[in-house]
Coordinates of C-alpha atoms in Angstrom, one line a residue:
Chain A
M1 CA -74.4 -32.6 21.3
S2 CA -74.4 -29.2 22.9
S3 CA -71.3 -29.9 24.9
I4 CA -69.4 -30.8 21.8
M5 CA -70.6 -27.6 20.2
F6 CA -69.3 -25.7 23.2
M7 CA -66.0 -27.4 23.0
I8 CA -65.6 -26.4 19.3
E9 CA -66.6 -22.9 20.1
G10 CA -64.1 -22.7 22.9
K11 CA -61.4 -23.9 20.6
C12 CA -62.4 -21.4 18.0
E13 CA -62.1 -18.6 20.6
M14 CA -58.7 -19.7 21.6
A15 CA -57.6 -20.0 18.1
S16 CA -58.8 -16.5 17.2
T17 CA -57.0 -15.0 20.2
L18 CA -53.8 -16.8 19.2
W19 CA -54.3 -15.5 15.7
R20 CA -54.7 -12.0 17.0
L21 CA -51.6 -12.2 19.1
Y22 CA -49.7 -13.6 16.2
N23 CA -50.9 -10.8 14.0
I24 CA -49.9 -8.2 16.5
N25 CA -46.4 -9.6 16.5
L26 CA -46.2 -9.8 12.8
N27 CA -47.7 -6.5 11.9
G28 CA -46.1 -4.4 14.5
N29 CA -42.9 -2.7 13.5
I30 CA -40.0 -4.9 14.5
S31 CA -38.3 -2.1 16.3
S32 CA -41.5 -1.4 18.4
S33 CA -41.5 -1.7 22.2
L34 CA -43.0 -5.3 22.0
C35 CA -40.2 -6.7 19.9
G36 CA -37.6 -4.5 21.6
S37 CA -38.1 -6.4 24.8
I38 CA -37.6 -9.7 23.0
R39 CA -34.5 -8.6 21.2
K40 CA -32.7 -7.7 24.4
G41 CA -31.2 -4.4 23.3
H42 CA -30.3 -5.4 19.7
H43 CA -31.7 -2.7 17.4
L44 CA -32.6 -3.3 13.8
R45 CA -30.9 -0.7 11.7
G46 CA -32.7 0.4 8.5
K47 CA -35.8 -1.1 7.1
P48 CA -37.0 -4.6 8.1
P49 CA -35.9 -7.6 6.0
G50 CA -39.1 -7.8 3.9
K51 CA -39.1 -4.1 2.9
A52 CA -35.4 -3.4 2.5
K53 CA -33.6 -4.2 -0.7
S54 CA -31.4 -7.3 -0.6
L55 CA -27.7 -7.1 -1.5
E56 CA -28.5 -8.8 -4.8
Q57 CA -31.1 -6.1 -5.7
K58 CA -28.7 -3.3 -4.7
L59 CA -25.9 -4.7 -6.8
A60 CA -28.3 -5.2 -9.8
E61 CA -29.3 -1.6 -9.4
R62 CA -25.7 -0.4 -9.1
N63 CA -24.5 -2.4 -12.1
Y64 CA -27.5 -1.5 -14.4
K65 CA -26.6 -0.4 -17.8
D66 CA -29.1 1.2 -20.1
P67 CA -29.4 -1.1 -23.2
S68 CA -30.1 1.8 -25.5
I69 CA -26.7 3.2 -24.7
Y70 CA -24.6 0.1 -24.0
F71 CA -25.3 -2.2 -26.9
R72 CA -22.9 -4.2 -29.0
V73 CA -22.5 -4.8 -32.7
D74 CA -21.8 -8.1 -34.5
I75 CA -18.9 -7.5 -36.9
G76 CA -18.3 -11.1 -37.9
L77 CA -19.2 -13.3 -40.8
P78 CA -22.9 -14.2 -41.3
P79 CA -24.0 -17.6 -40.1
P80 CA -23.8 -20.4 -42.8
K81 CA -27.1 -20.9 -44.7
Y82 CA -28.6 -24.4 -44.7
S83 CA -32.0 -26.0 -45.0
R84 CA -33.3 -26.8 -41.5
S85 CA -35.8 -29.3 -42.8
K86 CA -33.2 -31.2 -44.7
Q87 CA -30.9 -31.2 -41.7
L88 CA -33.6 -32.4 -39.4
E89 CA -34.5 -35.2 -41.8
E90 CA -30.9 -36.3 -41.9
R91 CA -30.5 -36.2 -38.2
L92 CA -33.8 -38.1 -37.5
K93 CA -32.6 -40.7 -40.0
L94 CA -29.3 -41.2 -38.2
L95 CA -31.0 -41.3 -34.8
K96 CA -33.5 -43.9 -36.0
L97 CA -30.6 -46.1 -37.2
Q98 CA -28.9 -45.6 -33.9
K99 CA -31.9 -46.8 -32.0
K100 CA -31.9 -50.0 -33.9
N101 CA -28.2 -50.6 -33.2
P102 CA -28.1 -53.5 -30.6
E103 CA -24.4 -53.1 -30.0
L104 CA -24.7 -49.5 -29.1
E105 CA -27.7 -50.3 -26.8
K106 CA -25.6 -52.9 -25.0
L107 CA -22.6 -50.6 -24.6
S108 CA -24.8 -47.9 -23.3
R109 CA -26.6 -50.2 -20.9
N110 CA -23.3 -51.5 -19.5
K111 CA -22.0 -48.0 -19.0
E112 CA -19.2 -48.8 -21.5
L113 CA -20.2 -46.4 -24.2
L114 CA -17.4 -43.8 -24.7
I115 CA -18.0 -41.3 -27.5
N116 CA -15.2 -40.1 -29.7
L117 CA -14.2 -36.7 -28.3
E118 CA -12.3 -35.6 -31.4
D119 CA -15.4 -36.2 -33.6
T120 CA -17.6 -34.5 -31.0
K121 CA -15.3 -31.5 -31.1
Q122 CA -15.3 -31.3 -34.9
E123 CA -19.1 -31.5 -35.0
W124 CA -19.4 -29.0 -32.2
L125 CA -17.2 -26.5 -34.1
K126 CA -19.7 -26.7 -37.0
T127 CA -22.8 -26.3 -34.8
A128 CA -22.8 -24.8 -31.3
G129 CA -19.1 -24.1 -31.2
P130 CA -19.0 -20.5 -32.4
Y131 CA -21.6 -19.5 -29.9
H132 CA -19.8 -21.2 -27.0
I133 CA -16.4 -19.8 -28.0
K134 CA -17.9 -16.3 -28.1
Q135 CA -19.3 -16.9 -24.6
I136 CA -15.9 -17.9 -23.2
A137 CA -14.1 -15.1 -25.0
D138 CA -16.6 -12.6 -23.5
H139 CA -15.7 -14.1 -20.1
Y140 CA -12.1 -13.4 -20.8
G141 CA -12.9 -9.8 -21.9
I142 CA -11.4 -10.4 -25.4
F143 CA -13.9 -8.4 -27.4
E144 CA -14.2 -5.7 -24.8
H145 CA -10.4 -5.0 -24.8
L146 CA -9.8 -5.5 -28.5
F147 CA -12.9 -4.2 -30.3
G148 CA -14.7 -2.1 -27.7
D149 CA -18.4 -2.5 -28.3
A150 CA -18.2 -5.0 -31.1
Y151 CA -18.0 -8.8 -31.1
F152 CA -18.1 -11.6 -33.6
F153 CA -18.8 -15.3 -33.7
P154 CA -15.7 -17.2 -34.8
R155 CA -17.1 -19.0 -37.8
V156 CA -13.7 -20.3 -39.1
S157 CA -12.1 -22.7 -36.7
L158 CA -8.4 -22.1 -36.2
N159 CA -6.1 -25.1 -35.5
I160 CA -2.9 -23.8 -33.9
T161 CA -0.2 -26.0 -32.5
Y162 CA 3.2 -25.4 -31.0
D163 CA 5.9 -28.0 -31.4
V164 CA 7.1 -29.1 -28.0
E165 CA 9.4 -31.9 -26.8
N166 CA 6.7 -34.4 -26.1
G167 CA 4.6 -33.7 -29.2
K168 CA 2.3 -30.9 -30.1
L169 CA 0.7 -28.4 -27.9
P170 CA -2.7 -27.1 -29.3
I171 CA -4.1 -23.6 -28.6
Y172 CA -7.8 -23.5 -27.7
F173 CA -9.7 -20.8 -25.9
G174 CA -7.7 -19.8 -22.8
N175 CA -5.5 -22.8 -22.0
I176 CA -2.2 -22.2 -20.3
V177 CA 1.0 -22.2 -22.3
K178 CA 4.4 -21.5 -20.7
P179 CA 6.7 -19.1 -22.6
S180 CA 9.3 -21.9 -22.9
E181 CA 6.8 -23.9 -24.9
A182 CA 6.0 -21.1 -27.3
T183 CA 9.4 -20.1 -28.5
K184 CA 9.0 -21.2 -32.1
I185 CA 6.5 -20.2 -34.7
P186 CA 3.3 -22.2 -34.3
E187 CA 1.7 -24.3 -37.0
V188 CA -1.6 -22.7 -38.1
T189 CA -4.2 -24.3 -40.3
Y190 CA -7.8 -23.5 -41.2
E191 CA -10.3 -24.3 -43.8
S192 CA -10.4 -21.9 -46.8
D193 CA -10.7 -21.5 -50.5
E194 CA -7.5 -20.9 -52.4
N195 CA -8.8 -17.7 -54.0
T196 CA -9.5 -16.0 -50.7
L197 CA -7.1 -13.7 -48.8
W198 CA -6.6 -13.7 -45.0
S199 CA -4.5 -12.0 -42.3
L200 CA -3.5 -13.4 -39.0
I201 CA -2.5 -11.3 -35.9
L202 CA -1.2 -12.4 -32.5
T203 CA -1.5 -9.7 -29.9
N204 CA -1.2 -9.4 -26.1
P205 CA -3.5 -6.8 -24.6
D206 CA -2.1 -7.3 -21.1
G207 CA 1.6 -6.8 -21.3
H208 CA 2.3 -3.3 -22.4
F209 CA 5.1 -1.7 -20.4
T210 CA 4.1 1.9 -20.7
E211 CA 0.5 2.3 -21.9
Q212 CA -2.3 0.4 -20.1
T213 CA -4.7 0.3 -23.0
S214 CA -2.2 -0.7 -25.8
E215 CA -1.2 -4.1 -27.0
Y216 CA 2.0 -5.7 -28.2
V217 CA 1.8 -7.4 -31.5
H218 CA 3.7 -10.6 -31.4
W219 CA 3.0 -11.8 -35.0
F220 CA 1.4 -10.3 -38.0
V221 CA 1.0 -12.1 -41.4
G222 CA -1.1 -10.3 -44.0
N223 CA -2.5 -11.2 -47.5
I224 CA -2.3 -14.9 -46.9
P225 CA -3.6 -16.8 -50.0
G226 CA -5.9 -19.5 -48.8
N227 CA -4.4 -21.3 -45.8
K228 CA -0.8 -21.1 -47.0
L229 CA 0.8 -19.0 -44.3
E230 CA 4.3 -19.2 -45.7
K231 CA 3.1 -17.5 -48.9
G232 CA 1.7 -14.5 -47.0
E233 CA 3.6 -11.2 -46.2
T234 CA 5.2 -11.4 -42.8
L235 CA 4.7 -7.8 -41.6
V236 CA 5.9 -8.4 -38.0
E237 CA 8.1 -11.3 -37.1
Y238 CA 7.0 -13.8 -34.5
L239 CA 8.1 -13.0 -30.9
Q240 CA 7.5 -15.4 -28.1
P241 CA 5.3 -14.5 -25.1
F242 CA 7.3 -12.7 -22.3
P243 CA 4.9 -12.0 -19.3
P244 CA 7.1 -10.3 -16.6
K245 CA 7.5 -11.9 -13.2
G246 CA 4.7 -11.1 -10.8
T247 CA 2.2 -9.8 -13.3
G248 CA 0.2 -13.1 -13.6
Y249 CA -1.5 -14.5 -16.7
H250 CA -1.4 -12.6 -20.0
R251 CA -3.9 -13.3 -22.8
H252 CA -2.3 -13.9 -26.2
I253 CA -4.9 -13.7 -28.8
F254 CA -4.8 -15.0 -32.4
I255 CA -7.3 -13.3 -34.7
L256 CA -7.9 -14.4 -38.2
Y257 CA -9.4 -11.8 -40.5
K258 CA -10.9 -12.4 -43.9
Q259 CA -9.9 -9.9 -46.6
D260 CA -12.2 -8.8 -49.4
K261 CA -9.2 -7.7 -51.5
K262 CA -5.5 -7.4 -51.3
I263 CA -4.6 -4.7 -48.7
D264 CA -1.5 -2.5 -48.5
F265 CA -0.2 -3.1 -45.0
S266 CA 3.0 -1.1 -45.5
S267 CA 2.3 1.2 -42.5
Y268 CA 2.2 -1.8 -40.2
K269 CA 5.4 -3.3 -41.6
R270 CA 8.3 -3.7 -39.1
E271 CA 11.8 -4.4 -40.5
G272 CA 13.8 -7.3 -39.2
S273 CA 13.0 -9.1 -36.0
C274 CA 11.8 -5.9 -34.4
L275 CA 13.1 -6.3 -30.9
T276 CA 12.4 -2.8 -29.8
L277 CA 9.1 -3.3 -27.9
A278 CA 7.9 0.3 -28.4
D279 CA 7.8 -0.5 -32.2
R280 CA 5.5 -3.4 -31.5
T281 CA 2.8 -1.2 -29.9
F282 CA -0.5 -2.0 -31.5
S283 CA -4.2 -1.3 -31.2
T284 CA -6.6 -3.8 -32.7
Y285 CA -9.4 -1.2 -32.3
N286 CA -7.6 1.4 -34.5
F287 CA -6.4 -1.3 -36.9
Y288 CA -9.9 -2.6 -37.4
K289 CA -11.4 0.9 -37.5
N290 CA -9.1 1.9 -40.4
L291 CA -9.6 -1.2 -42.5
Q292 CA -13.1 -2.3 -41.5
D293 CA -14.4 -2.0 -45.1
S294 CA -12.2 -4.8 -46.3
L295 CA -11.6 -6.9 -43.2
T296 CA -13.9 -9.2 -41.4
P297 CA -12.8 -11.0 -38.2
S298 CA -13.6 -14.7 -38.6
G299 CA -11.4 -16.8 -36.4
L300 CA -10.4 -16.6 -32.8
S301 CA -8.1 -18.6 -30.5
F302 CA -6.2 -17.6 -27.4
F303 CA -3.9 -18.8 -24.7
Q304 CA -2.8 -17.6 -21.3
S305 CA 0.9 -17.4 -20.4
I306 CA 2.6 -16.8 -17.1
W307 CA 6.3 -16.1 -16.3
D308 CA 8.7 -19.0 -16.1
S309 CA 12.4 -19.2 -15.5
S310 CA 13.4 -19.4 -19.2
L311 CA 12.4 -15.7 -19.5
K312 CA 15.4 -14.3 -17.6
N313 CA 17.7 -15.4 -20.4
F314 CA 15.2 -14.1 -23.0
Y315 CA 15.1 -10.6 -21.4
H316 CA 18.9 -10.4 -21.1
T317 CA 19.9 -11.8 -24.5
T318 CA 17.1 -11.2 -27.0
L319 CA 15.4 -8.0 -25.6
D320 CA 18.6 -6.7 -24.2
M321 CA 17.2 -5.3 -21.0
K322 CA 17.1 -6.1 -17.3
E323 CA 14.4 -8.5 -16.3
P324 CA 11.5 -6.4 -14.8
I325 CA 10.1 -7.9 -11.6
F326 CA 6.8 -6.7 -10.2
E327 CA 4.9 -7.3 -7.0
Y328 CA 1.3 -7.1 -6.2
D329 CA 0.2 -3.8 -4.6
F330 CA -2.4 -4.7 -2.0
L331 CA -4.6 -1.9 -0.7
P332 CA -3.7 -0.8 2.9
P333 CA -6.2 -2.0 5.5
Y334 CA -9.3 0.2 5.9
I335 CA -9.4 2.3 9.0
K336 CA -12.5 4.2 9.7
K337 CA -12.5 8.0 10.3
Q338 CA -11.5 9.2 13.7
K339 CA -14.2 10.5 16.0
W340 CA -14.1 13.2 18.6
F341 CA -15.9 11.0 21.1
P342 CA -15.6 7.4 20.2
L343 CA -18.0 5.2 22.2
R344 CA -17.1 1.7 23.4
E345 CA -13.6 1.8 22.0
P346 CA -10.5 0.9 24.0
F347 CA -8.9 4.4 24.1
N348 CA -5.3 3.3 23.9
L349 CA -5.8 1.0 20.9
Y350 CA -8.1 3.5 19.3
M351 CA -5.6 6.3 19.6
D352 CA -2.8 4.1 18.3
K353 CA -4.7 3.4 15.1
Y354 CA -4.4 7.1 14.1
R355 CA -0.8 7.7 15.2
D356 CA 2.3 7.4 13.1
P357 CA 3.3 3.7 13.3
K358 CA 7.0 4.8 13.3
Q359 CA 6.4 6.8 16.4
I360 CA 4.8 3.9 18.2
N361 CA 7.7 1.6 17.2
K362 CA 10.1 4.2 18.5
E363 CA 8.3 4.3 21.9
F364 CA 8.4 0.5 22.1
L365 CA 12.1 0.6 21.3
M366 CA 12.8 3.3 23.9
R367 CA 11.0 1.3 26.6
K368 CA 13.1 -1.7 25.8
L369 CA 16.4 0.2 25.7
K370 CA 15.6 1.7 29.1
N371 CA 16.2 -1.6 30.8
V372 CA 19.1 -2.7 28.7
H373 CA 22.6 -2.4 30.2
P374 CA 25.5 -2.2 27.7
F375 CA 27.9 -4.3 29.8
Q376 CA 25.7 -6.6 31.9
E377 CA 23.8 -9.5 30.7
P378 CA 20.0 -9.3 30.8
P379 CA 18.3 -10.7 33.9
P380 CA 17.1 -14.3 33.5
P381 CA 13.5 -14.8 32.5
L382 CA 11.1 -15.4 35.4
P383 CA 9.6 -18.9 35.6
Y384 CA 6.1 -17.5 36.3
P385 CA 6.2 -14.0 34.8
N386 CA 2.7 -13.0 35.7
A387 CA 3.0 -14.0 39.4
Q388 CA 4.2 -10.5 40.3
Y389 CA 2.6 -7.7 42.3
F390 CA 1.8 -4.4 40.6
D391 CA 3.4 -1.5 42.5
G392 CA 0.7 0.8 43.8
Y393 CA -2.4 1.7 41.8
V394 CA -2.4 0.6 38.2
P395 CA -5.4 1.1 36.0
T396 CA -6.9 -2.1 34.4
W397 CA -6.0 -1.2 30.9
L398 CA -2.4 -0.8 31.8
K399 CA -2.5 -4.0 33.9
L400 CA -3.6 -5.8 30.8
E401 CA -0.8 -4.3 28.7
I402 CA 1.8 -5.1 31.4
R403 CA 0.6 -8.7 31.6
K404 CA 0.7 -9.0 27.8
S405 CA 4.3 -7.7 27.6
R406 CA 5.4 -10.0 30.5
L407 CA 4.0 -13.0 28.6
K408 CA 5.5 -11.6 25.4
W409 CA 2.2 -11.3 23.6
G410 CA 1.4 -8.9 20.8
R411 CA 3.4 -5.9 19.7
I412 CA 6.3 -6.5 22.2
N413 CA 7.5 -9.2 19.8
D414 CA 8.2 -6.7 17.1
I415 CA 11.2 -5.3 19.0
E416 CA 12.3 -8.2 21.3
Chain B
M1 CA -20.4 -5.8 2.8
F2 CA -17.2 -6.8 1.1
S3 CA -18.6 -7.6 -2.2
I4 CA -19.9 -4.1 -2.9
H5 CA -16.5 -2.7 -2.3
G6 CA -14.8 -5.7 -3.8
V7 CA -16.0 -5.0 -7.3
K8 CA -14.4 -1.6 -7.2
L9 CA -11.4 -2.9 -5.4
I10 CA -10.7 -5.6 -8.0
N11 CA -10.3 -2.8 -10.6
R12 CA -8.1 -0.7 -8.3
L13 CA -6.1 -3.6 -7.1
K14 CA -4.9 -4.6 -10.5
Q15 CA -1.8 -2.7 -9.9
C16 CA 1.7 -4.1 -9.4
R17 CA 4.6 -2.2 -8.1
Q18 CA 7.8 -2.2 -10.1
A19 CA 10.8 -3.4 -8.2
S20 CA 13.7 -2.7 -10.6
T21 CA 14.7 -0.2 -13.2
N22 CA 16.8 -0.4 -16.2
L23 CA 18.4 1.6 -19.0
S24 CA 18.4 0.3 -22.6
K25 CA 16.4 0.5 -25.7
N26 CA 13.6 -1.3 -23.9
G27 CA 14.3 0.4 -20.7
D28 CA 11.2 2.6 -20.6
I29 CA 8.8 0.9 -18.1
A30 CA 6.0 2.6 -16.2
P31 CA 6.2 2.2 -12.4
V32 CA 2.7 0.8 -12.3
F33 CA 1.9 -2.1 -14.5
T34 CA -1.7 -3.2 -15.1
N35 CA -2.8 -6.6 -16.3
R36 CA -6.2 -6.2 -17.9
N37 CA -7.0 -9.9 -18.0
P38 CA -10.3 -10.2 -16.0
R39 CA -9.5 -13.7 -14.9
N40 CA -5.9 -13.0 -13.8
L41 CA -6.7 -12.1 -10.2
E42 CA -8.9 -15.1 -9.8
K43 CA -6.2 -17.4 -11.2
I44 CA -3.5 -16.1 -8.9
R45 CA -6.0 -16.2 -6.0
V46 CA -5.9 -12.5 -5.2
A47 CA -9.4 -11.5 -6.3
Y48 CA -12.2 -11.2 -3.8
K49 CA -14.7 -14.0 -3.6
P50 CA -18.2 -12.6 -3.5
D51 CA -19.3 -12.1 0.1
G52 CA -22.3 -11.0 2.0
Y53 CA -24.4 -14.1 1.5
H54 CA -23.0 -16.3 4.2
V55 CA -26.3 -16.8 6.0
E56 CA -27.8 -18.2 2.8
K57 CA -27.6 -21.8 1.8
P58 CA -25.7 -23.1 -0.2
G59 CA -23.7 -19.9 -0.1
R60 CA -22.1 -17.9 -2.9
R61 CA -18.4 -17.8 -2.1
F62 CA -17.2 -19.0 -5.5
W63 CA -15.7 -17.7 -8.7
H64 CA -16.8 -20.6 -10.9
K65 CA -19.4 -23.1 -10.0
L66 CA -20.6 -26.4 -11.5
H67 CA -24.3 -26.8 -12.2
L68 CA -26.0 -30.0 -13.4
K69 CA -29.6 -30.1 -14.6
A70 CA -31.6 -33.0 -15.9
S71 CA -34.7 -32.1 -17.8
G72 CA -37.3 -34.6 -18.9
R73 CA -35.3 -35.4 -22.0
Y74 CA -31.8 -33.9 -21.8
L75 CA -29.0 -33.4 -19.4
T76 CA -27.2 -30.0 -19.2
A77 CA -24.0 -29.2 -17.3
T78 CA -22.8 -25.6 -17.0
I79 CA -20.0 -23.7 -15.4
N80 CA -21.3 -20.4 -14.0
H81 CA -19.3 -17.4 -12.9
F82 CA -20.5 -15.3 -10.1
E83 CA -20.7 -12.1 -12.2
N84 CA -20.8 -13.3 -15.8
G85 CA -23.3 -16.2 -15.4
E86 CA -23.0 -19.2 -17.7
V87 CA -19.5 -19.4 -19.3
I88 CA -19.1 -23.0 -20.4
K89 CA -22.0 -25.3 -21.4
A90 CA -22.3 -28.9 -22.5
S91 CA -25.6 -30.6 -23.0
T92 CA -26.8 -33.9 -24.4
S93 CA -29.2 -31.9 -26.5
E94 CA -26.2 -30.7 -28.6
W95 CA -26.1 -32.6 -31.9
A96 CA -22.4 -33.2 -31.5
I97 CA -23.0 -35.3 -28.4
K98 CA -26.4 -36.6 -29.1
K99 CA -25.3 -38.0 -32.4
Q100 CA -23.1 -40.6 -30.7
L101 CA -25.3 -41.5 -27.7
Y102 CA -27.9 -44.2 -27.5
R103 CA -29.9 -42.4 -24.9
T104 CA -29.6 -38.8 -23.7
L105 CA -30.4 -39.3 -20.1
D106 CA -28.9 -42.7 -19.0
T107 CA -25.7 -43.4 -17.1
S108 CA -23.6 -43.4 -20.2
A109 CA -24.9 -40.0 -21.1
Y110 CA -23.8 -38.7 -17.6
I111 CA -20.4 -40.2 -18.0
N112 CA -19.9 -38.9 -21.6
L113 CA -21.2 -35.4 -20.7
G114 CA -18.6 -35.4 -17.9
R115 CA -15.8 -36.2 -20.4
V116 CA -17.0 -33.5 -22.8
L117 CA -17.4 -30.8 -20.1
A118 CA -14.0 -31.6 -18.6
D119 CA -12.5 -31.3 -22.1
R120 CA -14.1 -27.9 -22.6
C121 CA -13.0 -26.7 -19.1
L122 CA -9.4 -27.6 -19.7
Q123 CA -9.5 -26.0 -23.2
S124 CA -10.8 -22.8 -21.6
G125 CA -8.2 -22.7 -18.8
I126 CA -10.8 -23.2 -16.1
I127 CA -9.3 -26.0 -14.0
E128 CA -10.8 -25.4 -10.6
V129 CA -14.5 -25.1 -10.1
S130 CA -16.5 -25.0 -6.9
C131 CA -19.2 -27.7 -6.7
N132 CA -22.1 -28.2 -4.2
I133 CA -23.6 -31.2 -5.9
Q134 CA -24.1 -34.0 -3.4
P135 CA -24.6 -37.3 -5.3
P136 CA -27.7 -39.1 -3.9
T137 CA -26.1 -42.5 -4.3
Q138 CA -22.5 -43.6 -4.1
N139 CA -22.3 -45.2 -7.5
G140 CA -25.2 -43.4 -9.2
K141 CA -25.3 -41.4 -12.3
V142 CA -24.4 -38.1 -10.7
A143 CA -21.5 -39.6 -8.7
L144 CA -20.1 -41.1 -11.9
F145 CA -20.4 -37.7 -13.6
L146 CA -18.4 -36.0 -10.9
K147 CA -15.9 -38.8 -10.9
T148 CA -15.4 -38.5 -14.6
L149 CA -14.9 -34.8 -14.3
Q150 CA -12.2 -35.3 -11.7
Q151 CA -10.5 -38.1 -13.6
N152 CA -10.3 -35.9 -16.7
G153 CA -8.4 -33.2 -14.8
V154 CA -11.0 -30.8 -13.3
T155 CA -10.7 -30.1 -9.6
L156 CA -14.0 -29.8 -7.9
E157 CA -12.9 -27.4 -5.3
E158 CA -11.8 -23.8 -5.4
R159 CA -9.0 -22.7 -3.1
L160 CA -9.3 -19.8 -0.8
S161 CA -8.3 -16.3 -1.9
I162 CA -5.0 -15.1 -0.4
N163 CA -6.4 -11.6 -0.1
L164 CA -6.2 -10.6 3.5
A165 CA -9.7 -9.2 3.8
D166 CA -11.0 -12.4 2.3
L167 CA -8.9 -14.7 4.5
G168 CA -10.1 -12.7 7.5
T169 CA -13.8 -13.5 6.8
S170 CA -13.0 -17.1 6.2
I171 CA -11.3 -17.4 9.5
V172 CA -14.2 -15.7 11.3
L173 CA -16.6 -18.1 9.7
K174 CA -14.4 -21.1 10.5
N175 CA -14.3 -20.1 14.1
H176 CA -18.1 -20.1 14.2
G177 CA -18.0 -23.6 12.7
K178 CA -19.5 -22.7 9.3
L179 CA -16.8 -22.2 6.8
Q180 CA -18.4 -21.8 3.5
N181 CA -16.2 -21.8 0.5
K182 CA -18.9 -22.9 -1.9

């Protein structure tokens, strides 16, 4: 009995010593002498991982926006009113019927049940659709660039289709449409009363040639009675998308406004087909600001368009201008500030970083021309170029450079 | 620390240099053109992918990522953006989908949710999403969900950015045998 007790005590003692050691390791500052010997010369910069802020925390702090200053306003139509209890009753009734349907159960069990996507979409547009569309529109920065700090839930669903060769091309919430597919006026339908007035605008906030924050209006129809677009006033004629080459995807946004009364849009009227782009300069923000008492944004649909080869002809014949071509301007590579006494840097490469690259190229060229004879052919290349003695004393850094140039590695290729 | 600078750089890098000039009624063109579309650089693969988390698992090098979550009663699939969070959502708890299903958590529900989500992705112009989901069984529910997504036109892989700084880090990671594009 006593021996067992002793054994247990002994174990306890050992455990406690281990625990103490463990504690010392944990509690001691990681950069202390104990840990320093383990880390073999690697120093921990800044605070240890538990204490220092993570990248995520730092980014959250940097991107913090005070909600009392940066808040947004809903400018759309109010949500439709309905009785929740009635809706729930109807839904439960339908679900109960569904549960009793043996065919549906069999299909579902055999993994053959395929729901009707068109019906799903129509129901979605009536229920969760507006919230989801607002979410994706926010992702595309639609409200930010058109309305500033305002947003709306698109309560009226817009059905927009372009006629193309193989049928109809619908516009949703950011799908890609080539300029050649959108040359003609699209078909637009939406649900509305005959007594109501609407206006429809198609703008491109990404394509302005001179002002960054302006838009081009591609189509503007005002005072539309009900959903009869042909009876509305066409204020700006339809112009197809024309994203210039090299500028990527442009958003083209259809916005349907509900009008409280007939509005005099004469200041927005452009005569003829309006092919002078400067006349198509538009700002949705100012437009809405001026007319907000009688306009309510209620429908939203947009597509993205990128340059295609059909645009060359469009620029030349329709817009009567040379086709603009852009290229992406990458930032130059980052080079850290030069030091007086740089430590652990190869001096020749370090100095080259801060010299004029033209001067360096010139030196390479001069070195090459030194060995070039105008009338004799160059000596044949050696079979083993590095099996050569160095004449006299050559420092190692220079030896390396000579070896590299003999093997035709690195910068020597720029001039040879 | 690319991502800290990356956010700034994305805004500054939106500039394109004009390569030709012209003289006509539409001839007035500024030398620097800015496309404000926040998704443009991601679509043309010039934007930075978020970096700085490559020691973490499963990594955060993505622009859009697929999430699938099954609760006790419903199934929810979302597409999340690294900055904006949830951008596309489809769930069997939605009346539009639930209405036509027999059960909201069986294999048919997974397949149909895949169809609806693929539809919404294509309608929103998001065709490539990164995906870390490893289906537990070859022909299980999750595998069928992913398969349906692919069959309906969504690519479950995001290509690398062509930005040099971004490519550089990818190559370094590749050389160490842990390329994480997800």
